[in-house]
Each structure stands twice: as structure tokens, then as C-alpha cells.
């Protein structure tokens, strides 16, 4: 019986913890968006490096919403307008990534 | 106009900020990589519900106004249609906001999730909870959803690579608002929804995959216990003509479980696409010639065919299995490069496969995906047929074939510059010619994109089309869920 209770407790513990939600209105900030999406291409050589490229925030917003050749679009249900505006400002001001300094 | 009435009423259900109806807002939902015109598939609206109740309310409105809804999870069916619909005039039912991880059971190694949960979100959750379970994901892993990929019967590269086979228990909203929980989910207070797939009576999960019979709002998944150890290898064979021998060598190793995962068998050009751009390889007319591709691959120490696979388990088992695999590969004229790294085979999310889109630039991509019976002569015949047809259309031959014991999914990416109308037309004509030729030879397809769904449905015969139509009429008499999906209409 004891083992059964333990198993049930484990199961409940896992179910009760809120998910690290990643839809519109749930992002903790630009870094989380970068890590969950952009970085997979733009930190890996699949897409061009854009951190520190001083791209205008408006251009970033347009690219994220509409997509570019080779880059998918990100819909409002995934990142809402306010999150996207904050993200674009953040990205347009990030310092360049130094080759030897890692990500 | 019924669409306008529907969208106005939908705002009352989901909130105005979760309805898209303006031209600029809709443009990204119409974006296609496929070589078919966007206007033939463009959605006329997007609604993004947050709950099953909102889905039911939207289905009720859609029935009243006779407005077709095209359900998507993340809408990233890259190279198969993205968010766009099989026919024009549909409203995207975007389920991305429904992203609850309802349950994770670390004892039975299962999860129950909503359609908007991405592989990234689920992996972050498992890691935060220190639950040692692996995910199996498709190439666009971090950005897409287990529900969407499983419903398309997509695949990955670990032992859990057949996503449908590792799904268990669906919650489906039917067109009339009925909520169906399949399998053991029908039992009041069910204890076993994610434990046993079949339930009692007919097993229904499959009819909700690659179909339009309902809107799946929850899905159970089986997850792989983190293995104690694993080892990945890359087998290389030098000659294009080795293909039959390769399949006949690998089939027994897959059938008896020595190689525990699908792995992927890659030709020289697909391999080169991960290392260089097309323009750096070939600037002549037509498709990249075989000898050019082989010479470039050999210069990099590679060959004509490359099989990237893993063995998983306890170290002593891995040592024994590795020896068997190595002996078989060397016996077939290949050589085995040990201890390579493929993130997709070891639970590391990546988008590395999409360096493929840098091959020519311009984001044109269509997957031609015939099923190959795992016999050497069939594989050899398919490769020859495909290369011949592609050469005639000036289309580069590439394949990344996943291998099961009895079948391989011969997934051939056709990559082109979609801003070039001539290239787009050639790739479309080539796709049609490939479907015709393969069907005449008795081969079918595991999946296809919008624009080619009616054609591929035709390959599977009138009886299948008719039964699908009869089920559709019974469950969705107004035909409001995704008309045209897999060629199915009322």
C-alpha cells in the first residue's frame, strides 16, 4: 500500500506544477523567446547572426510577424503585439556576440 | 456575407484580439513553401480559442453560418502547407493558445497535452520537474507541437519515432459539439486513458489522423525512459548502386531490434546541403548531376549513401549490438564512423535540418514522400525512378529516408527558389509526375501537402475515398471541418 501511495503522490506532484507556458501573453521576456525559438537558427548558423546587428525594431517586428524567405512567421497567438514590441526593442539593442565569447 | 457574420460572432466567443480578419494579418497564414499558388489556399480569417468550450462555440457558429474551419496546432506544417488550407475561403482554427500540459505521469511514462503545447514547452516542463523522459520530435521540433505532428503521422529518429504508434487516447470535439474521449477515456473516472490504446470495440484514434472528422483538443503521448546509454554511428557506402544492398543489410537489424531507432539514410546531395550552398557546388544547367555530387561528397570523406543511426540501452548491450552492426555494414562494403552526434537521436531540440532552406534560398520546399517496402530492389527502383523524373524537370534529387523493419519512408525534399516562377512551375510539374509514376508502379505515399491531396487520395482508390466520404457525412454533415483535407469532402 505504501508504495502505491508514493506512486500516486509522484503523479500528483507532476500534474500539479504549472507548465512553463509559451503562448501569447505567457512569455517571461525576450530572452525566453530567443531561447525557445530564434536561437535555434540564429545562434547555430542555420540563419544569419542577428544579435548585435542593430536591426531597427520595426523591421524585426515585421520579419517576425510576416516571416522572410527561409524564416517562419510567428502568429499573434504565439507572441502577442506587446511581447513582440518589447522583444524587437530588446533585440535591436543587443550587443554583438563575440566569436570567442560564446553565446 | 456569412464569413463576416461568423468572424463578428467569433469575437464574442474568443475576444476581438484573438480574431484575425485584416489583409496584413492574414498574409502570414497564407504563406506557402509548396509550389502551388497561395490564393488557392488562402484563409479568410483566423480564430484562436483558449478552451474546449470555445472550440465548441466556434463549431456551433460555423455550422450556423456554413463556414469551414481549418484546425491547426502551431500552423507550421513546413513544406506541407503551413497554416494554409486545402481549399480557399476557410477560417483557420488556430489552437496555439490551448497549451496546457494536463498530466505527466512519470510512473507509466505518459503525458496528456493540448494542441498548442510545443516540443520545447514539454521538454522544458520535463526538465524543470526532473522527469527523466525523452521526447521524439520531427525536424522543426522546438517550434511545433506533438499533437499536430502526430495527427499528421509525422516521425522522428529515436525508438519512439512513429509518433502515431506512441500516442494513446484522444479528446476530440465533433462538428456537433460532442466531446469524444477515445479508448479508455470513455470509462467514467478512467485510470488507464494513457495506458492502453485500444479501449473496447472499434479503435478510433486513427480516423482522427490525416483527417477532418473532428477537432482533437487533447492527446495522450507515450514518452521514452531516458536510456542508460546510447551510441550514434554514421555508416558510409561509396556507390550510388549500393542502395539495394544497404536496405537488405539494414532490414534484418531493424526487424530484430539490433538498431533500435529509425535513423536516416541520406544521399550525397542532401548531405552536402548541410555543408554548403548549391551555388558553391554547381552552376551548370539543370539538376545537380550525380557525378558532381559524388565527387564533392568524396572530397569531404563521405560517399553516396550515409546512414545515421543509434543503439540504445545498457552499455554491455550497446557493445554487443554495435559489433553486430559494424560487422554487417563492413560486410556490405560500407564503413562505420563511430561516435558521431545527431541531436535529434538523443533528445536535443534543434532546427539544424532547415539549413536545407539555404541550399538555393527562396524558401520553396515540398516533400515527396513515398513508402518504400524494405526490399533492396524496391528501394533501388524508387531512387532510380525519382532521380530520372527529377533530372528531366531540372530538380535536384535528395532523400532522407527513415528505416523501419518492413517499410521506409523515402522522404525527398524538393528545394527551390519560390520567387522564381519557372522554378516553381517545374517543381510542381515534377511533383505531379512523381506521384503518377510511383502510383503506376504500385507505390503509395505516407503524407502529402495541400495542393496535392486530391491527387494522392485518388491513388488509394475509390472505395477508400467513398468510405471516408460516408464517415465525413455522418460526423460532419455540413462539412465545416477542414474540407479537402486528405481529399475528403462531404
Short mmCIF file of C-alpha atoms in Angstrom, two decimals, chain B residues 1-471:
data_model
loop_
_atom_site.label_atom_id
_atom_site.label_comp_id
_atom_site.label_asym_id
_atom_site.label_seq_id
_atom_site.Cartn_x
_atom_site.Cartn_y
_atom_site.Cartn_z
CA UNK B 1 -21.73 37.71 -46.14
CA UNK B 2 -21.55 34.69 -43.87
CA UNK B 3 -17.79 34.86 -43.24
CA UNK B 4 -18.13 38.37 -41.89
CA UNK B 5 -21.04 37.35 -39.70
CA UNK B 6 -19.08 34.36 -38.44
CA UNK B 7 -15.99 36.41 -37.60
CA UNK B 8 -18.06 39.07 -35.83
CA UNK B 9 -19.76 36.41 -33.71
CA UNK B 10 -16.43 34.64 -33.11
CA UNK B 11 -15.11 37.82 -31.49
CA UNK B 12 -17.83 37.39 -28.89
CA UNK B 13 -16.52 33.88 -28.18
CA UNK B 14 -12.73 34.31 -28.09
CA UNK B 15 -12.30 38.09 -27.75
CA UNK B 16 -11.60 40.56 -30.53
CA UNK B 17 -7.83 40.36 -30.10
CA UNK B 18 -7.94 36.63 -30.94
CA UNK B 19 -9.60 37.04 -34.32
CA UNK B 20 -7.59 38.00 -37.41
CA UNK B 21 -9.51 39.28 -40.40
CA UNK B 22 -7.40 42.06 -41.96
CA UNK B 23 -5.32 41.55 -45.07
CA UNK B 24 -1.95 42.24 -43.45
CA UNK B 25 -2.74 39.98 -40.52
CA UNK B 26 -3.87 37.14 -42.77
CA UNK B 27 -0.88 37.26 -45.13
CA UNK B 28 1.43 35.13 -42.96
CA UNK B 29 -1.27 32.44 -42.65
CA UNK B 30 -1.39 32.17 -46.44
CA UNK B 31 2.39 31.80 -46.81
CA UNK B 32 3.40 28.65 -48.61
CA UNK B 33 6.63 26.85 -49.29
CA UNK B 34 4.86 24.45 -51.67
CA UNK B 35 4.93 25.09 -55.43
CA UNK B 36 1.21 25.88 -55.59
CA UNK B 37 -0.45 29.34 -55.74
CA UNK B 38 -1.14 30.92 -52.35
CA UNK B 39 -4.50 32.26 -53.49
CA UNK B 40 -5.82 28.71 -53.99
CA UNK B 41 -5.32 28.03 -50.28
CA UNK B 42 -5.52 31.40 -48.55
CA UNK B 43 -7.53 31.55 -45.30
CA UNK B 44 -10.10 34.34 -44.92
CA UNK B 45 -9.86 34.61 -41.15
CA UNK B 46 -8.19 33.20 -38.05
CA UNK B 47 -9.79 32.45 -34.70
CA UNK B 48 -7.72 31.38 -31.69
CA UNK B 49 -9.75 29.75 -28.89
CA UNK B 50 -8.35 29.08 -25.45
CA UNK B 51 -10.61 26.24 -24.29
CA UNK B 52 -12.68 23.28 -25.41
CA UNK B 53 -15.81 25.28 -24.63
CA UNK B 54 -14.67 27.99 -27.02
CA UNK B 55 -13.95 25.36 -29.68
CA UNK B 56 -17.49 24.03 -29.27
CA UNK B 57 -18.97 27.50 -29.52
CA UNK B 58 -16.99 28.19 -32.70
CA UNK B 59 -18.13 24.90 -34.25
CA UNK B 60 -21.73 25.82 -33.47
CA UNK B 61 -21.28 29.20 -35.20
CA UNK B 62 -19.53 27.57 -38.14
CA UNK B 63 -22.45 25.19 -38.59
CA UNK B 64 -24.93 28.06 -38.45
CA UNK B 65 -23.05 30.15 -41.00
CA UNK B 66 -21.73 27.19 -43.03
CA UNK B 67 -18.18 28.49 -42.63
CA UNK B 68 -15.39 25.92 -42.95
CA UNK B 69 -12.75 25.81 -40.19
CA UNK B 70 -9.20 24.57 -40.77
CA UNK B 71 -7.73 23.43 -37.42
CA UNK B 72 -4.01 23.93 -36.79
CA UNK B 73 -1.86 23.47 -33.70
CA UNK B 74 1.13 25.71 -34.39
CA UNK B 75 0.45 26.05 -38.14
CA UNK B 76 4.00 25.03 -39.02
CA UNK B 77 3.47 22.14 -41.34
CA UNK B 78 6.58 23.32 -43.23
CA UNK B 79 6.70 22.06 -46.81
CA UNK B 80 3.22 20.51 -46.43
CA UNK B 81 1.15 23.70 -46.20
CA UNK B 82 1.99 25.75 -43.09
CA UNK B 83 -1.25 27.27 -41.77
CA UNK B 84 -2.90 27.38 -45.18
CA UNK B 85 -5.95 25.27 -46.04
CA UNK B 86 -6.67 22.65 -48.69
CA UNK B 87 -9.23 24.98 -50.30
CA UNK B 88 -9.68 28.77 -50.34
CA UNK B 89 -12.21 30.52 -48.10
CA UNK B 90 -11.56 28.64 -44.85
CA UNK B 91 -11.07 30.17 -41.40
CA UNK B 92 -8.02 28.89 -39.53
CA UNK B 93 -8.98 27.40 -36.18
CA UNK B 94 -5.66 28.20 -34.51
CA UNK B 95 -5.25 26.09 -31.34
CA UNK B 96 -1.87 27.57 -30.34
CA UNK B 97 -3.33 29.23 -27.23
CA UNK B 98 -4.60 25.90 -25.91
CA UNK B 99 -1.30 24.91 -24.39
CA UNK B 100 -1.99 23.10 -21.14
CA UNK B 101 0.18 20.18 -20.15
CA UNK B 102 -2.68 18.41 -18.43
CA UNK B 103 -0.77 15.48 -16.97
CA UNK B 104 2.68 13.99 -16.90
CA UNK B 105 2.83 10.52 -15.35
CA UNK B 106 6.44 9.67 -14.52
CA UNK B 107 5.44 6.15 -13.50
CA UNK B 108 3.80 4.99 -16.72
CA UNK B 109 5.87 7.49 -18.75
CA UNK B 110 2.96 9.27 -20.41
CA UNK B 111 1.75 12.82 -20.96
CA UNK B 112 -1.62 14.34 -21.77
CA UNK B 113 -1.39 17.64 -23.61
CA UNK B 114 -3.33 20.20 -25.62
CA UNK B 115 -2.56 21.08 -29.28
CA UNK B 116 -0.73 24.35 -28.56
CA UNK B 117 1.98 22.72 -26.43
CA UNK B 118 5.26 22.71 -28.32
CA UNK B 119 8.01 20.11 -28.00
CA UNK B 120 10.08 22.89 -26.43
CA UNK B 121 7.44 23.66 -23.81
CA UNK B 122 7.04 19.97 -22.97
CA UNK B 123 10.77 19.40 -22.76
CA UNK B 124 11.23 22.47 -20.53
CA UNK B 125 8.48 21.13 -18.29
CA UNK B 126 10.01 17.64 -18.02
CA UNK B 127 13.42 19.12 -17.22
CA UNK B 128 12.03 21.53 -14.63
CA UNK B 129 10.25 18.63 -12.95
CA UNK B 130 13.33 16.39 -13.28
CA UNK B 131 11.29 13.74 -15.04
CA UNK B 132 13.84 11.61 -16.95
CA UNK B 133 11.77 11.07 -20.09
CA UNK B 134 12.83 11.73 -23.66
CA UNK B 135 10.85 13.27 -26.47
CA UNK B 136 10.92 12.21 -30.07
CA UNK B 137 10.47 15.16 -32.38
CA UNK B 138 10.35 15.94 -36.10
CA UNK B 139 12.82 18.26 -37.85
CA UNK B 140 11.06 21.53 -36.84
CA UNK B 141 10.95 20.26 -33.23
CA UNK B 142 11.20 23.29 -30.94
CA UNK B 143 8.67 25.33 -32.94
CA UNK B 144 5.93 22.75 -33.43
CA UNK B 145 3.54 20.62 -31.44
CA UNK B 146 3.40 16.92 -30.61
CA UNK B 147 -0.35 16.93 -31.29
CA UNK B 148 -0.05 18.48 -34.75
CA UNK B 149 2.81 16.28 -35.84
CA UNK B 150 1.20 13.11 -34.50
CA UNK B 151 -2.09 13.88 -36.23
CA UNK B 152 -0.14 14.21 -39.48
CA UNK B 153 1.51 10.86 -38.62
CA UNK B 154 4.90 12.53 -38.66
CA UNK B 155 8.03 10.91 -37.37
CA UNK B 156 11.33 11.37 -35.61
CA UNK B 157 14.56 9.49 -35.19
CA UNK B 158 14.54 7.76 -31.77
CA UNK B 159 12.94 4.38 -30.96
CA UNK B 160 9.70 6.34 -30.45
CA UNK B 161 9.92 7.77 -33.97
CA UNK B 162 6.49 6.55 -35.10
CA UNK B 163 4.50 9.29 -33.40
CA UNK B 164 1.05 7.86 -34.03
CA UNK B 165 2.11 4.48 -32.64
CA UNK B 166 3.19 6.27 -29.46
CA UNK B 167 0.01 8.29 -28.98
CA UNK B 168 -2.68 6.95 -26.66
CA UNK B 169 -6.12 8.39 -26.04
CA UNK B 170 -7.54 11.47 -27.78
CA UNK B 171 -10.14 14.03 -26.78
CA UNK B 172 -12.00 15.06 -29.93
CA UNK B 173 -14.69 17.67 -30.43
CA UNK B 174 -17.00 16.61 -33.24
CA UNK B 175 -18.75 19.05 -35.55
CA UNK B 176 -21.96 18.86 -33.50
CA UNK B 177 -20.13 19.69 -30.27
CA UNK B 178 -19.94 16.13 -28.96
CA UNK B 179 -16.82 15.56 -26.87
CA UNK B 180 -15.42 12.11 -27.59
CA UNK B 181 -12.67 10.64 -25.43
CA UNK B 182 -11.31 7.66 -27.30
CA UNK B 183 -10.16 4.32 -25.91
CA UNK B 184 -10.12 4.01 -22.12
CA UNK B 185 -11.12 7.67 -21.89
CA UNK B 186 -14.76 6.63 -22.15
CA UNK B 187 -14.72 4.92 -18.75
CA UNK B 188 -16.09 7.18 -16.01
CA UNK B 189 -13.20 8.14 -13.70
CA UNK B 190 -10.78 6.41 -16.08
CA UNK B 191 -7.49 5.22 -14.58
CA UNK B 192 -5.97 4.00 -17.84
CA UNK B 193 -6.62 6.50 -20.61
CA UNK B 194 -2.94 6.91 -21.47
CA UNK B 195 -2.02 3.34 -20.52
CA UNK B 196 -3.91 1.26 -23.09
CA UNK B 197 -4.62 2.39 -26.61
CA UNK B 198 -7.48 0.27 -27.83
CA UNK B 199 -10.33 0.56 -25.32
CA UNK B 200 -13.30 -1.58 -26.28
CA UNK B 201 -14.82 -2.10 -29.68
CA UNK B 202 -13.53 -0.30 -32.76
CA UNK B 203 -10.23 1.54 -32.22
CA UNK B 204 -10.97 5.09 -33.36
CA UNK B 205 -7.80 7.11 -32.78
CA UNK B 206 -6.57 6.53 -36.32
CA UNK B 207 -9.62 8.06 -38.01
CA UNK B 208 -8.73 11.42 -36.49
CA UNK B 209 -5.25 11.44 -38.08
CA UNK B 210 -4.64 12.95 -41.54
CA UNK B 211 -8.40 13.56 -41.48
CA UNK B 212 -11.17 16.09 -40.93
CA UNK B 213 -13.59 14.08 -38.80
CA UNK B 214 -13.17 16.17 -35.63
CA UNK B 215 -11.01 18.66 -33.78
CA UNK B 216 -8.51 16.98 -31.45
CA UNK B 217 -8.21 19.04 -28.27
CA UNK B 218 -6.15 16.68 -26.11
CA UNK B 219 -3.81 13.82 -26.85
CA UNK B 220 -2.04 11.23 -24.77
CA UNK B 221 1.60 10.51 -25.56
CA UNK B 222 3.96 7.76 -24.55
CA UNK B 223 7.42 9.04 -23.68
CA UNK B 224 10.67 7.11 -23.76
CA UNK B 225 12.52 6.49 -20.49
CA UNK B 226 15.94 8.08 -20.76
CA UNK B 227 18.22 5.22 -21.79
CA UNK B 228 21.22 4.39 -19.60
CA UNK B 229 23.50 4.84 -22.61
CA UNK B 230 23.45 5.32 -26.35
CA UNK B 231 25.88 5.37 -29.23
CA UNK B 232 25.38 7.00 -32.62
CA UNK B 233 27.19 5.94 -35.78
CA UNK B 234 27.40 7.06 -39.38
CA UNK B 235 27.71 4.30 -41.96
CA UNK B 236 29.03 5.35 -45.36
CA UNK B 237 28.76 3.46 -48.64
CA UNK B 238 30.69 4.68 -51.67
CA UNK B 239 28.49 3.93 -54.68
CA UNK B 240 25.03 5.08 -55.80
CA UNK B 241 24.34 1.46 -56.85
CA UNK B 242 24.89 0.24 -53.28
CA UNK B 243 21.33 1.20 -52.28
CA UNK B 244 19.74 -2.25 -52.70
CA UNK B 245 22.50 -3.93 -50.74
CA UNK B 246 22.19 -1.31 -47.99
CA UNK B 247 18.48 -1.91 -47.49
CA UNK B 248 18.93 -5.68 -47.49
CA UNK B 249 21.70 -5.30 -44.89
CA UNK B 250 19.83 -2.92 -42.58
CA UNK B 251 16.38 -4.56 -42.72
CA UNK B 252 17.27 -7.56 -40.50
CA UNK B 253 18.98 -5.26 -38.00
CA UNK B 254 15.82 -3.16 -37.73
CA UNK B 255 13.50 -6.17 -37.66
CA UNK B 256 15.33 -7.86 -34.76
CA UNK B 257 15.83 -4.59 -32.87
CA UNK B 258 19.63 -4.50 -33.03
CA UNK B 259 19.32 -0.98 -34.40
CA UNK B 260 16.68 0.45 -32.09
CA UNK B 261 15.72 3.59 -33.98
CA UNK B 262 14.64 4.59 -37.44
CA UNK B 263 17.80 6.52 -38.18
CA UNK B 264 18.01 8.26 -41.50
CA UNK B 265 19.57 7.21 -44.80
CA UNK B 266 20.84 10.26 -46.65
CA UNK B 267 22.13 10.62 -50.21
CA UNK B 268 25.20 12.69 -51.12
CA UNK B 269 23.35 15.86 -52.16
CA UNK B 270 21.20 16.12 -49.02
CA UNK B 271 24.36 15.58 -47.00
CA UNK B 272 26.16 18.34 -48.92
CA UNK B 273 23.22 20.71 -48.40
CA UNK B 274 24.09 20.77 -44.69
CA UNK B 275 27.64 21.92 -45.51
CA UNK B 276 27.41 24.25 -48.50
CA UNK B 277 25.16 26.21 -50.80
CA UNK B 278 24.14 24.87 -54.17
CA UNK B 279 25.94 27.70 -55.97
CA UNK B 280 29.25 26.57 -54.43
CA UNK B 281 28.74 23.05 -55.79
CA UNK B 282 27.28 23.51 -59.25
CA UNK B 283 26.48 26.39 -61.57
CA UNK B 284 25.57 24.47 -64.74
CA UNK B 285 22.18 23.91 -66.30
CA UNK B 286 19.60 21.53 -64.85
CA UNK B 287 19.74 19.43 -61.72
CA UNK B 288 22.97 18.80 -59.83
CA UNK B 289 24.50 15.85 -61.73
CA UNK B 290 25.19 12.68 -59.75
CA UNK B 291 28.92 12.68 -60.55
CA UNK B 292 29.30 16.28 -59.34
CA UNK B 293 27.53 15.45 -56.10
CA UNK B 294 29.52 12.24 -55.54
CA UNK B 295 32.87 13.91 -56.25
CA UNK B 296 32.12 16.70 -53.77
CA UNK B 297 30.95 14.24 -51.10
CA UNK B 298 34.05 12.06 -51.54
CA UNK B 299 36.27 15.11 -51.19
CA UNK B 300 34.73 15.54 -47.75
CA UNK B 301 35.38 11.91 -46.85
CA UNK B 302 31.77 10.92 -47.46
CA UNK B 303 30.14 8.74 -50.13
CA UNK B 304 26.91 8.05 -51.99
CA UNK B 305 24.79 6.88 -49.04
CA UNK B 306 25.01 7.64 -45.35
CA UNK B 307 23.02 6.00 -42.56
CA UNK B 308 22.90 7.86 -39.27
CA UNK B 309 21.55 5.59 -36.53
CA UNK B 310 21.87 4.87 -32.81
CA UNK B 311 21.87 1.94 -30.47
CA UNK B 312 20.34 2.48 -27.03
CA UNK B 313 20.38 0.59 -23.73
CA UNK B 314 22.77 -0.66 -21.10
CA UNK B 315 26.46 -0.34 -22.03
CA UNK B 316 27.01 -4.09 -22.31
CA UNK B 317 24.09 -4.39 -24.72
CA UNK B 318 25.35 -1.45 -26.74
CA UNK B 319 28.80 -3.02 -27.02
CA UNK B 320 27.33 -6.28 -28.28
CA UNK B 321 24.85 -4.67 -30.70
CA UNK B 322 27.47 -2.28 -32.04
CA UNK B 323 29.71 -5.18 -33.03
CA UNK B 324 26.87 -6.87 -34.91
CA UNK B 325 26.04 -3.67 -36.78
CA UNK B 326 29.66 -2.94 -37.60
CA UNK B 327 30.22 -6.44 -38.99
CA UNK B 328 27.09 -6.22 -41.15
CA UNK B 329 27.95 -2.77 -42.53
CA UNK B 330 31.53 -3.72 -43.34
CA UNK B 331 30.31 -6.94 -44.91
CA UNK B 332 28.20 -4.89 -47.30
CA UNK B 333 31.07 -2.70 -48.42
CA UNK B 334 30.37 0.20 -46.09
CA UNK B 335 32.47 1.70 -43.35
CA UNK B 336 31.28 2.78 -39.95
CA UNK B 337 32.30 6.10 -38.40
CA UNK B 338 31.70 5.70 -34.65
CA UNK B 339 30.51 8.22 -32.07
CA UNK B 340 29.02 10.95 -34.20
CA UNK B 341 26.41 13.30 -32.82
CA UNK B 342 22.86 13.75 -34.10
CA UNK B 343 20.82 15.91 -31.71
CA UNK B 344 17.51 14.51 -32.96
CA UNK B 345 18.50 10.98 -31.95
CA UNK B 346 19.38 11.96 -28.37
CA UNK B 347 16.57 14.26 -27.21
CA UNK B 348 18.26 17.56 -28.13
CA UNK B 349 15.95 20.03 -29.85
CA UNK B 350 17.42 21.53 -33.00
CA UNK B 351 16.46 23.22 -36.27
CA UNK B 352 19.70 22.19 -37.98
CA UNK B 353 17.81 20.28 -40.70
CA UNK B 354 16.47 23.58 -42.02
CA UNK B 355 19.88 24.62 -43.28
CA UNK B 356 18.29 22.84 -46.24
CA UNK B 357 16.50 26.13 -46.97
CA UNK B 358 19.85 27.79 -47.57
CA UNK B 359 20.58 25.38 -50.47
CA UNK B 360 19.15 27.75 -53.06
CA UNK B 361 17.44 30.36 -50.87
CA UNK B 362 13.90 31.50 -51.52
CA UNK B 363 12.08 29.11 -49.17
CA UNK B 364 10.47 26.77 -51.69
CA UNK B 365 10.09 23.29 -50.22
CA UNK B 366 7.88 20.31 -50.99
CA UNK B 367 8.29 16.83 -49.54
CA UNK B 368 7.70 13.93 -51.89
CA UNK B 369 7.26 11.01 -49.50
CA UNK B 370 6.61 7.56 -50.94
CA UNK B 371 6.53 4.50 -48.73
CA UNK B 372 9.27 2.01 -49.61
CA UNK B 373 8.81 -1.67 -48.83
CA UNK B 374 12.12 -2.63 -47.21
CA UNK B 375 13.36 -4.75 -50.07
CA UNK B 376 16.59 -3.83 -51.80
CA UNK B 377 15.19 -3.91 -55.34
CA UNK B 378 12.24 -1.66 -54.39
CA UNK B 379 14.50 0.95 -52.81
CA UNK B 380 16.82 0.86 -55.82
CA UNK B 381 13.87 1.20 -58.20
CA UNK B 382 12.40 4.16 -56.29
CA UNK B 383 15.70 6.03 -56.23
CA UNK B 384 16.25 5.48 -59.96
CA UNK B 385 12.69 6.48 -60.86
CA UNK B 386 12.79 9.61 -58.72
CA UNK B 387 16.19 10.70 -59.97
CA UNK B 388 15.17 10.18 -63.59
CA UNK B 389 11.99 12.21 -63.27
CA UNK B 390 13.71 14.93 -61.25
CA UNK B 391 16.56 15.18 -63.77
CA UNK B 392 14.05 15.70 -66.57
CA UNK B 393 12.46 18.57 -64.63
CA UNK B 394 15.74 20.16 -63.54
CA UNK B 395 15.02 19.28 -59.90
CA UNK B 396 17.81 18.26 -57.52
CA UNK B 397 17.44 14.73 -56.17
CA UNK B 398 17.78 14.42 -52.41
CA UNK B 399 16.43 11.95 -49.93
CA UNK B 400 16.45 11.40 -46.18
CA UNK B 401 14.80 8.02 -45.73
CA UNK B 402 13.78 6.76 -42.30
CA UNK B 403 14.01 2.99 -41.94
CA UNK B 404 11.62 0.68 -40.17
CA UNK B 405 11.81 -3.11 -40.37
CA UNK B 406 9.23 -3.54 -43.10
CA UNK B 407 8.94 -0.07 -44.59
CA UNK B 408 10.99 3.00 -45.15
CA UNK B 409 9.60 6.50 -45.55
CA UNK B 410 11.52 7.78 -48.55
CA UNK B 411 11.23 11.48 -47.74
CA UNK B 412 12.59 13.55 -50.62
CA UNK B 413 12.82 17.29 -50.09
CA UNK B 414 12.38 19.31 -53.27
CA UNK B 415 14.05 22.65 -52.59
CA UNK B 416 13.68 25.63 -54.89
CA UNK B 417 13.51 29.39 -55.11
CA UNK B 418 9.82 30.16 -54.75
CA UNK B 419 10.34 33.72 -56.01
CA UNK B 420 11.31 32.20 -59.39
CA UNK B 421 8.08 31.34 -61.28
CA UNK B 422 9.86 28.99 -63.68
CA UNK B 423 11.47 27.00 -60.85
CA UNK B 424 8.14 26.88 -59.02
CA UNK B 425 6.30 25.60 -62.11
CA UNK B 426 8.97 22.97 -62.77
CA UNK B 427 8.81 21.68 -59.19
CA UNK B 428 5.04 21.49 -59.31
CA UNK B 429 5.06 19.58 -62.59
CA UNK B 430 7.77 17.32 -61.22
CA UNK B 431 5.75 16.54 -58.09
CA UNK B 432 2.73 15.60 -60.22
CA UNK B 433 4.87 13.42 -62.48
CA UNK B 434 6.44 11.68 -59.48
CA UNK B 435 3.05 10.87 -57.94
CA UNK B 436 1.80 9.47 -61.27
CA UNK B 437 4.87 7.35 -61.92
CA UNK B 438 5.12 5.96 -58.40
CA UNK B 439 1.40 5.15 -58.30
CA UNK B 440 1.67 3.31 -61.64
CA UNK B 441 4.49 1.26 -60.12
CA UNK B 442 2.31 0.27 -57.14
CA UNK B 443 3.76 2.65 -54.57
CA UNK B 444 1.77 4.88 -52.22
CA UNK B 445 2.65 7.87 -50.06
CA UNK B 446 2.81 8.39 -46.33
CA UNK B 447 1.71 12.02 -46.34
CA UNK B 448 1.29 14.92 -48.69
CA UNK B 449 0.81 18.67 -48.76
CA UNK B 450 -2.19 20.81 -49.62
CA UNK B 451 -2.46 21.24 -53.37
CA UNK B 452 -1.70 17.56 -53.90
CA UNK B 453 -4.21 15.98 -51.51
CA UNK B 454 -6.95 15.11 -54.03
CA UNK B 455 -4.40 13.61 -56.37
CA UNK B 456 -2.82 11.44 -53.69
CA UNK B 457 -6.24 10.40 -52.33
CA UNK B 458 -7.02 9.21 -55.86
CA UNK B 459 -4.03 6.87 -55.74
CA UNK B 460 -5.64 4.98 -52.84
CA UNK B 461 -8.76 4.11 -54.82
CA UNK B 462 -12.46 4.83 -54.98
CA UNK B 463 -13.51 2.52 -52.14
CA UNK B 464 -11.30 4.33 -49.61
CA UNK B 465 -12.48 7.73 -50.85
CA UNK B 466 -16.09 6.61 -50.63
CA UNK B 467 -15.81 5.23 -47.09
CA UNK B 468 -14.05 8.40 -45.95
CA UNK B 469 -16.82 10.47 -47.53
CA UNK B 470 -19.52 8.41 -45.79
CA UNK B 471 -17.82 8.82 -42.39
#
